[in-house]
Amino acid sequence: MNDDLWISSSKLEALALQLAKTFGLDEEEAMGLVYEEWDLVEELFHSHATTKTIYSRLMEEINYTYRIA
């Protein structure tokens, strides 16, 4: 079985756009955050089907990790 995961650029852009709105970032900075947290993002795409769910879980992890909220 092939464990490689291909994540479409449109899904990554949608996730970055949501992060940009949440944190008041531009899209380039938000995409940087996605790649900075790549291992977690990739794991979430393996586990969840929708970008909305992935965004939700990513926000929980970022908030926990950085103690934002």
Short mmCIF file of N, CA and C in Angstrom, two decimals:
data_model
loop_
_atom_site.label_atom_id
_atom_site.label_comp_id
_atom_site.label_asym_id
_atom_site.label_seq_id
_atom_site.Cartn_x
_atom_site.Cartn_y
_atom_site.Cartn_z
N MET A 1 0.84 -1.18 0.00
CA MET A 1 0.00 0.00 0.00
C MET A 1 0.89 1.24 0.00
N ASN A 2 0.52 2.23 -0.78
CA ASN A 2 1.28 3.47 -0.89
C ASN A 2 0.78 4.48 0.13
N ASP A 3 1.68 4.91 1.02
CA ASP A 3 1.29 5.86 2.06
C ASP A 3 1.51 7.31 1.65
N ASP A 4 1.97 7.53 0.42
CA ASP A 4 2.17 8.90 -0.05
C ASP A 4 0.83 9.62 -0.11
N LEU A 5 0.86 10.88 0.25
CA LEU A 5 -0.36 11.68 0.23
C LEU A 5 -0.12 12.88 -0.65
N TRP A 6 -0.99 13.07 -1.61
CA TRP A 6 -0.91 14.24 -2.46
C TRP A 6 -2.02 15.18 -2.03
N ILE A 7 -1.64 16.38 -1.63
CA ILE A 7 -2.60 17.39 -1.19
C ILE A 7 -2.67 18.46 -2.27
N SER A 8 -3.84 18.71 -2.77
CA SER A 8 -3.99 19.67 -3.88
C SER A 8 -3.65 21.08 -3.43
N SER A 9 -3.15 21.85 -4.36
CA SER A 9 -2.79 23.24 -4.05
C SER A 9 -4.03 24.04 -3.69
N SER A 10 -5.18 23.69 -4.26
CA SER A 10 -6.41 24.43 -3.93
C SER A 10 -6.82 24.21 -2.48
N LYS A 11 -6.62 22.99 -1.97
CA LYS A 11 -6.93 22.73 -0.57
C LYS A 11 -5.96 23.46 0.35
N LEU A 12 -4.67 23.49 -0.03
CA LEU A 12 -3.69 24.21 0.77
C LEU A 12 -3.98 25.71 0.76
N GLU A 13 -4.37 26.24 -0.39
CA GLU A 13 -4.70 27.66 -0.50
C GLU A 13 -5.94 27.99 0.33
N ALA A 14 -6.93 27.11 0.32
CA ALA A 14 -8.14 27.33 1.12
C ALA A 14 -7.80 27.35 2.61
N LEU A 15 -6.95 26.43 3.02
CA LEU A 15 -6.52 26.38 4.41
C LEU A 15 -5.75 27.64 4.77
N ALA A 16 -4.84 28.07 3.90
CA ALA A 16 -4.05 29.28 4.15
C ALA A 16 -4.94 30.51 4.21
N LEU A 17 -5.95 30.57 3.37
CA LEU A 17 -6.87 31.71 3.38
C LEU A 17 -7.62 31.80 4.70
N GLN A 18 -8.07 30.66 5.21
CA GLN A 18 -8.74 30.65 6.51
C GLN A 18 -7.79 31.10 7.62
N LEU A 19 -6.56 30.63 7.59
CA LEU A 19 -5.57 31.04 8.59
C LEU A 19 -5.27 32.54 8.46
N ALA A 20 -5.19 33.04 7.24
CA ALA A 20 -4.93 34.46 7.01
C ALA A 20 -6.02 35.32 7.64
N LYS A 21 -7.27 34.92 7.46
CA LYS A 21 -8.38 35.66 8.05
C LYS A 21 -8.34 35.61 9.57
N THR A 22 -8.03 34.47 10.12
CA THR A 22 -8.00 34.29 11.57
C THR A 22 -6.90 35.11 12.23
N PHE A 23 -5.71 35.07 11.65
CA PHE A 23 -4.56 35.71 12.27
C PHE A 23 -4.22 37.07 11.68
N GLY A 24 -4.99 37.56 10.72
CA GLY A 24 -4.72 38.85 10.11
C GLY A 24 -3.43 38.87 9.31
N LEU A 25 -3.15 37.77 8.63
CA LEU A 25 -1.94 37.63 7.83
C LEU A 25 -2.27 37.83 6.36
N ASP A 26 -1.24 38.11 5.55
CA ASP A 26 -1.49 38.05 4.11
C ASP A 26 -1.36 36.58 3.69
N GLU A 27 -1.75 36.29 2.48
CA GLU A 27 -1.80 34.89 2.03
C GLU A 27 -0.42 34.23 2.02
N GLU A 28 0.60 34.99 1.69
CA GLU A 28 1.96 34.44 1.66
C GLU A 28 2.42 34.03 3.06
N GLU A 29 2.14 34.87 4.05
CA GLU A 29 2.51 34.54 5.43
C GLU A 29 1.72 33.33 5.93
N ALA A 30 0.45 33.28 5.56
CA ALA A 30 -0.39 32.16 5.97
C ALA A 30 0.09 30.86 5.35
N MET A 31 0.50 30.91 4.09
CA MET A 31 1.02 29.71 3.44
C MET A 31 2.33 29.30 4.12
N GLY A 32 3.12 30.26 4.54
CA GLY A 32 4.34 29.97 5.29
C GLY A 32 4.02 29.23 6.58
N LEU A 33 2.94 29.63 7.25
CA LEU A 33 2.52 28.95 8.47
C LEU A 33 2.10 27.52 8.17
N VAL A 34 1.40 27.32 7.07
CA VAL A 34 1.00 25.96 6.66
C VAL A 34 2.25 25.09 6.50
N TYR A 35 3.26 25.61 5.81
CA TYR A 35 4.48 24.82 5.58
C TYR A 35 5.31 24.68 6.85
N GLU A 36 5.25 25.66 7.74
CA GLU A 36 5.96 25.57 9.02
C GLU A 36 5.39 24.43 9.87
N GLU A 37 4.10 24.24 9.76
CA GLU A 37 3.41 23.18 10.51
C GLU A 37 3.10 21.99 9.60
N TRP A 38 3.93 21.76 8.59
CA TRP A 38 3.64 20.77 7.55
C TRP A 38 3.36 19.38 8.09
N ASP A 39 4.14 18.90 9.03
CA ASP A 39 3.92 17.54 9.55
C ASP A 39 2.52 17.40 10.12
N LEU A 40 2.09 18.39 10.86
CA LEU A 40 0.75 18.37 11.44
C LEU A 40 -0.31 18.49 10.34
N VAL A 41 -0.11 19.39 9.40
CA VAL A 41 -1.06 19.57 8.29
C VAL A 41 -1.22 18.27 7.51
N GLU A 42 -0.11 17.64 7.21
CA GLU A 42 -0.15 16.39 6.46
C GLU A 42 -0.90 15.31 7.25
N GLU A 43 -0.63 15.23 8.53
CA GLU A 43 -1.33 14.25 9.39
C GLU A 43 -2.83 14.53 9.40
N LEU A 44 -3.21 15.80 9.48
CA LEU A 44 -4.63 16.15 9.50
C LEU A 44 -5.30 15.83 8.17
N PHE A 45 -4.61 16.04 7.06
CA PHE A 45 -5.19 15.68 5.77
C PHE A 45 -5.36 14.17 5.65
N HIS A 46 -4.49 13.39 6.29
CA HIS A 46 -4.65 11.94 6.31
C HIS A 46 -5.90 11.54 7.10
N SER A 47 -6.18 12.28 8.18
CA SER A 47 -7.23 11.89 9.11
C SER A 47 -8.62 12.46 8.80
N HIS A 48 -8.67 13.61 8.15
CA HIS A 48 -9.95 14.30 7.97
C HIS A 48 -10.21 14.60 6.51
N ALA A 49 -11.48 14.65 6.16
CA ALA A 49 -11.86 14.80 4.76
C ALA A 49 -12.01 16.26 4.32
N THR A 50 -12.49 17.12 5.19
CA THR A 50 -12.80 18.47 4.75
C THR A 50 -11.77 19.49 5.25
N THR A 51 -11.58 20.52 4.46
CA THR A 51 -10.65 21.59 4.83
C THR A 51 -11.14 22.28 6.10
N LYS A 52 -12.45 22.39 6.25
CA LYS A 52 -13.02 23.03 7.44
C LYS A 52 -12.63 22.26 8.71
N THR A 53 -12.72 20.96 8.67
CA THR A 53 -12.33 20.13 9.81
C THR A 53 -10.83 20.22 10.06
N ILE A 54 -10.06 20.21 8.99
CA ILE A 54 -8.60 20.32 9.12
C ILE A 54 -8.24 21.65 9.74
N TYR A 55 -8.88 22.73 9.28
CA TYR A 55 -8.66 24.06 9.83
C TYR A 55 -8.97 24.08 11.33
N SER A 56 -10.08 23.51 11.69
CA SER A 56 -10.49 23.47 13.10
C SER A 56 -9.46 22.76 13.98
N ARG A 57 -9.03 21.59 13.54
CA ARG A 57 -8.05 20.82 14.30
C ARG A 57 -6.70 21.52 14.34
N LEU A 58 -6.30 22.13 13.21
CA LEU A 58 -5.04 22.87 13.15
C LEU A 58 -5.07 24.04 14.11
N MET A 59 -6.18 24.75 14.18
CA MET A 59 -6.31 25.88 15.12
C MET A 59 -6.19 25.40 16.56
N GLU A 60 -6.81 24.28 16.87
CA GLU A 60 -6.70 23.72 18.22
C GLU A 60 -5.24 23.44 18.56
N GLU A 61 -4.53 22.82 17.64
CA GLU A 61 -3.13 22.48 17.88
C GLU A 61 -2.24 23.72 17.98
N ILE A 62 -2.47 24.70 17.11
CA ILE A 62 -1.69 25.94 17.16
C ILE A 62 -1.96 26.67 18.47
N ASN A 63 -3.22 26.76 18.85
CA ASN A 63 -3.56 27.42 20.11
C ASN A 63 -2.91 26.71 21.30
N TYR A 64 -2.91 25.39 21.28
CA TYR A 64 -2.29 24.63 22.36
C TYR A 64 -0.78 24.82 22.37
N THR A 65 -0.18 24.69 21.20
CA THR A 65 1.28 24.77 21.08
C THR A 65 1.81 26.14 21.45
N TYR A 66 1.16 27.19 20.96
CA TYR A 66 1.66 28.54 21.18
C TYR A 66 0.93 29.25 22.30
N ARG A 67 -0.04 28.57 22.92
CA ARG A 67 -0.81 29.13 24.02
C ARG A 67 -1.43 30.48 23.65
N ILE A 68 -2.05 30.54 22.47
CA ILE A 68 -2.65 31.78 21.97
C ILE A 68 -3.98 32.07 22.66
N ALA A 69 -4.82 31.05 22.75
CA ALA A 69 -6.14 31.29 23.35
C ALA A 69 -6.40 30.30 24.46
#
